[in-house]
Short mmCIF file of C-alpha atoms in Angstrom, two decimals:
data_model
loop_
_atom_site.label_atom_id
_atom_site.label_comp_id
_atom_site.label_asym_id
_atom_site.label_seq_id
_atom_site.Cartn_x
_atom_site.Cartn_y
_atom_site.Cartn_z
CA MET A 62 11.68 -16.33 55.39
CA SER A 63 13.34 -19.43 53.74
CA PRO A 64 15.48 -19.15 50.72
CA GLU A 65 12.82 -20.99 48.68
CA TRP A 66 10.20 -18.40 49.52
CA ILE A 67 12.54 -15.52 48.74
CA GLY A 68 13.29 -17.23 45.39
CA ALA A 69 9.55 -17.68 44.72
CA VAL A 70 8.68 -14.01 45.63
CA ALA A 71 11.59 -12.80 43.38
CA ALA A 72 10.27 -14.88 40.52
CA ILE A 73 6.79 -13.61 41.01
CA GLY A 74 8.15 -10.05 41.12
CA THR A 75 10.14 -10.50 37.98
CA PHE A 76 7.11 -12.00 36.19
CA VAL A 77 5.04 -8.94 37.14
CA VAL A 78 7.68 -6.55 35.90
CA ILE A 79 8.07 -8.36 32.68
CA ALA A 80 4.18 -8.45 32.19
CA ALA A 81 3.91 -4.79 32.99
CA SER A 82 6.70 -3.94 30.47
CA ALA A 83 5.09 -6.04 27.77
CA THR A 84 1.69 -4.33 28.30
CA VAL A 85 3.38 -0.90 28.02
CA ALA A 86 5.27 -1.96 24.92
CA LEU A 87 1.92 -3.06 23.34
CA ILE A 88 0.34 0.25 24.17
CA GLN A 89 3.31 2.17 22.76
CA MET A 90 3.08 0.05 19.54
CA ARG A 91 -0.60 0.79 19.21
CA HIS A 92 0.19 4.55 19.49
CA MET A 93 2.98 4.30 17.10
CA ARG A 94 0.72 2.57 14.60
CA SER A 95 -1.87 5.30 15.01
CA ALA A 96 0.75 8.04 14.54
CA ASN A 97 2.01 6.24 11.35
CA GLN A 98 -1.58 6.26 9.95
CA ILE A 99 -1.97 9.85 10.85
CA SER A 100 1.27 10.70 9.05
CA LEU A 101 0.27 8.65 6.01
CA PHE A 102 -3.15 10.23 5.88
CA THR A 103 -1.59 13.67 6.19
CA SER A 104 0.71 12.91 3.28
CA TYR A 105 -2.17 11.61 1.15
CA ASN A 106 -4.37 14.69 1.96
CA THR A 107 -1.49 17.02 1.21
CA GLU A 108 -0.99 15.31 -2.16
CA PHE A 109 -4.64 14.97 -2.90
CA ASP A 110 -5.13 18.80 -2.35
CA SER A 111 -2.03 19.83 -4.48
CA PRO A 112 -2.68 21.67 -7.69
CA GLU A 113 -1.00 19.00 -9.68
CA PHE A 114 -3.19 16.28 -8.31
CA THR A 115 -6.34 18.37 -8.59
CA ALA A 116 -5.60 18.97 -12.39
CA ALA A 117 -4.81 15.30 -13.00
CA PHE A 118 -7.82 14.14 -11.14
CA ALA A 119 -10.09 16.63 -13.05
CA PHE A 120 -8.67 15.31 -16.26
CA VAL A 121 -9.40 11.71 -15.30
CA ARG A 122 -12.91 12.53 -13.97
CA THR A 123 -14.02 14.77 -16.71
CA GLN A 124 -12.09 14.13 -19.95
CA LEU A 125 -10.53 10.67 -20.01
CA SER A 126 -13.77 9.02 -21.04
CA GLY A 127 -14.00 11.13 -24.15
CA TYR A 128 -10.27 11.13 -24.96
CA VAL A 129 -9.39 9.95 -28.47
CA PHE A 130 -6.14 7.88 -28.49
CA SER A 131 -3.88 8.14 -31.35
CA PRO A 132 -2.44 4.94 -32.88
CA GLU A 133 0.98 6.07 -31.57
CA GLU A 134 -0.38 6.63 -28.06
CA LEU A 135 -1.96 3.08 -28.06
CA ASP A 136 1.37 1.61 -29.18
CA ALA A 137 3.20 3.41 -26.38
CA LEU A 138 0.53 2.38 -23.90
CA ALA A 139 0.81 -1.21 -24.88
CA VAL A 140 4.22 -1.18 -23.45
CA GLY A 141 3.35 1.07 -20.47
CA VAL A 142 4.52 4.38 -21.82
CA TYR A 143 2.18 7.25 -21.16
CA SER A 144 2.09 10.31 -23.35
CA ASP A 145 1.89 13.79 -21.84
CA PRO A 146 -1.96 14.05 -21.39
CA LEU A 147 -2.15 10.55 -20.12
CA ARG A 148 0.47 10.94 -17.39
CA ALA A 149 -2.35 12.43 -15.34
CA ALA A 150 -4.08 9.15 -15.49
CA ARG A 151 -0.85 7.28 -14.47
CA SER A 152 -0.35 9.58 -11.63
CA ILE A 153 -3.97 8.96 -10.30
CA GLY A 154 -3.68 5.22 -10.85
CA ASN A 155 -0.28 5.16 -8.87
CA PHE A 156 -1.65 7.28 -6.06
CA PHE A 157 -4.49 4.86 -5.46
CA GLU A 158 -2.37 1.81 -6.13
CA ASP A 159 -0.07 2.97 -3.30
CA MET A 160 -3.04 3.65 -0.99
CA GLY A 161 -4.59 0.21 -1.87
CA SER A 162 -1.38 -1.52 -1.03
CA PHE A 163 -1.38 0.19 2.46
CA VAL A 164 -5.00 -0.90 3.04
CA LEU A 165 -4.35 -4.45 1.80
CA THR A 166 -1.41 -4.86 4.15
CA GLY A 167 -3.22 -3.29 7.11
CA VAL A 168 -0.97 -0.28 7.43
CA LEU A 169 -4.05 1.99 6.78
CA HIS A 170 -7.40 1.24 8.25
CA GLU A 171 -9.81 0.23 5.50
CA ASN A 172 -12.87 1.88 6.95
CA ILE A 173 -11.18 5.26 7.39
CA VAL A 174 -9.72 5.17 3.88
CA CYS A 175 -13.08 4.10 2.38
CA ASN A 176 -14.98 6.65 4.45
CA LEU A 177 -12.66 9.47 3.11
CA TYR A 178 -11.91 8.43 -0.44
CA SER A 179 -14.40 5.62 -1.58
CA GLN A 180 -16.18 7.90 -4.13
CA ASN A 181 -13.00 9.36 -5.43
CA VAL A 182 -11.53 5.85 -5.89
CA LEU A 183 -14.62 4.67 -7.66
CA ASP A 184 -14.66 7.59 -9.96
CA ALA A 185 -11.01 7.19 -10.84
CA TRP A 186 -11.28 3.42 -11.35
CA HIS A 187 -14.28 3.67 -13.64
CA ALA A 188 -12.67 6.35 -15.78
CA MET A 189 -9.38 4.50 -15.95
CA ALA A 190 -10.80 0.95 -16.39
CA PRO A 191 -10.25 0.99 -20.27
CA ILE A 192 -6.57 1.91 -19.87
CA THR A 193 -6.09 -0.67 -17.10
CA PHE A 194 -7.61 -3.43 -19.18
CA PHE A 195 -5.67 -2.41 -22.33
CA VAL A 196 -2.33 -2.23 -20.48
CA ARG A 197 -2.93 -5.45 -18.53
CA LYS A 198 -3.89 -7.26 -21.71
CA HIS A 199 -0.85 -6.12 -23.69
CA ARG A 200 1.61 -6.75 -20.87
CA ASP A 201 0.02 -10.11 -20.14
CA THR A 202 -0.46 -9.44 -16.33
CA ALA A 203 -3.40 -8.73 -14.11
CA ALA A 204 -0.98 -7.30 -11.51
CA ILE A 205 -0.90 -3.86 -13.01
CA TRP A 206 -2.78 -1.60 -10.55
CA GLU A 207 -4.19 -4.59 -8.70
CA ASN A 208 -3.96 -2.67 -5.36
CA PHE A 209 -5.96 0.14 -6.99
CA GLU A 210 -8.49 -2.55 -8.05
CA PHE A 211 -8.61 -3.97 -4.58
CA LEU A 212 -9.26 -0.58 -3.16
CA ALA A 213 -12.07 0.00 -5.73
CA VAL A 214 -13.74 -3.27 -4.82
CA ARG A 215 -13.50 -2.50 -1.11
CA SER A 216 -14.80 1.11 -1.79
CA GLN A 217 -17.69 -0.25 -3.75
CA MET A 218 -18.56 -2.71 -0.96
CA PHE A 219 -18.28 0.26 1.52
CA VAL A 220 -20.62 2.37 -0.61
CA ASP A 221 -23.12 -0.54 -0.91
CA ARG A 222 -23.15 -0.93 2.83
CA HIS A 223 -23.48 2.84 3.45
CA PRO A 224 -25.45 4.37 0.48
CA ASN A 225 -26.29 7.53 2.42
CA GLY A 226 -23.06 7.88 4.19
CA ILE A 227 -22.18 6.84 7.74
CA TYR A 228 -23.88 9.68 9.71
CA PRO A 229 -25.65 8.25 12.69
CA ARG A 230 -29.42 7.76 11.90
CA SER A 231 -30.33 8.61 15.47
CA LEU A 232 -28.44 11.85 15.53
CA ARG A 233 -30.27 14.99 14.47
CA ARG A 234 -28.75 17.00 11.52
CA MET A 235 -28.02 20.67 11.30
CA PRO A 236 -30.60 22.92 9.82
CA THR A 237 -30.29 23.27 5.95
CA ASP A 238 -29.53 26.41 4.16
CA ASP A 239 -30.84 26.09 0.48
CA SER A 240 -30.13 29.78 -0.46
CA LEU A 241 -27.40 28.67 -2.91
CA LEU A 242 -29.48 25.94 -4.35
CA ARG A 243 -32.33 28.33 -5.12
CA GLN A 244 -30.06 30.73 -7.04
CA TYR A 245 -28.40 28.06 -9.04
CA LYS A 246 -29.21 27.90 -12.88
CA PRO A 247 -27.36 25.12 -14.49
CA VAL A 248 -24.87 25.79 -17.28
CA GLN A 249 -23.97 23.06 -19.64
CA ASN A 250 -20.25 22.65 -19.36
CA PRO A 251 -19.20 19.17 -20.40
CA GLU A 252 -15.77 19.73 -18.55
CA LEU A 253 -17.70 19.75 -15.23
CA THR A 254 -19.83 16.69 -15.86
CA PHE A 255 -19.01 14.10 -13.37
CA LYS A 256 -20.09 10.42 -13.43
CA THR A 257 -22.04 9.20 -10.50
#
């Protein structure tokens, strides 16, 4: 075999090794991205299920719309300072702000986030909209909780596309058990009233 052929075969071999290495690297990157998403989702679910978050979210969903702001609280809120009861709202806003940022930048997959959190995002956004507008107006910027707003818009679009959820229409459902529903007698408790 001539030296030219040996050089050509070596070049082809080198190309094959480099192409295989690049392919393996891309596969590893995809696995790392999936692992990062799983890690982030685990962190979000852990925080979402924490007693502190549960209490803050319950306040936002059930009490914030009827909350009466004192003039001092409004003065503080105008400069971005939250009183004790309103720290719950700030925590919820920041939680969804962070999540929205990860969705916007593609770190978290939008369909997965919206599938898991869309109704919670929308409940929080609607309850917090007056605070958001007030703070934005007084601080003269629409950038406050903009990623939260982005996530709320994308969540609304997801709900509009899937009003009955994403369960496949062609797949049968499990048998229903309405025993609890039959024994339920509503009690009027305004703290447990949720907006839909």
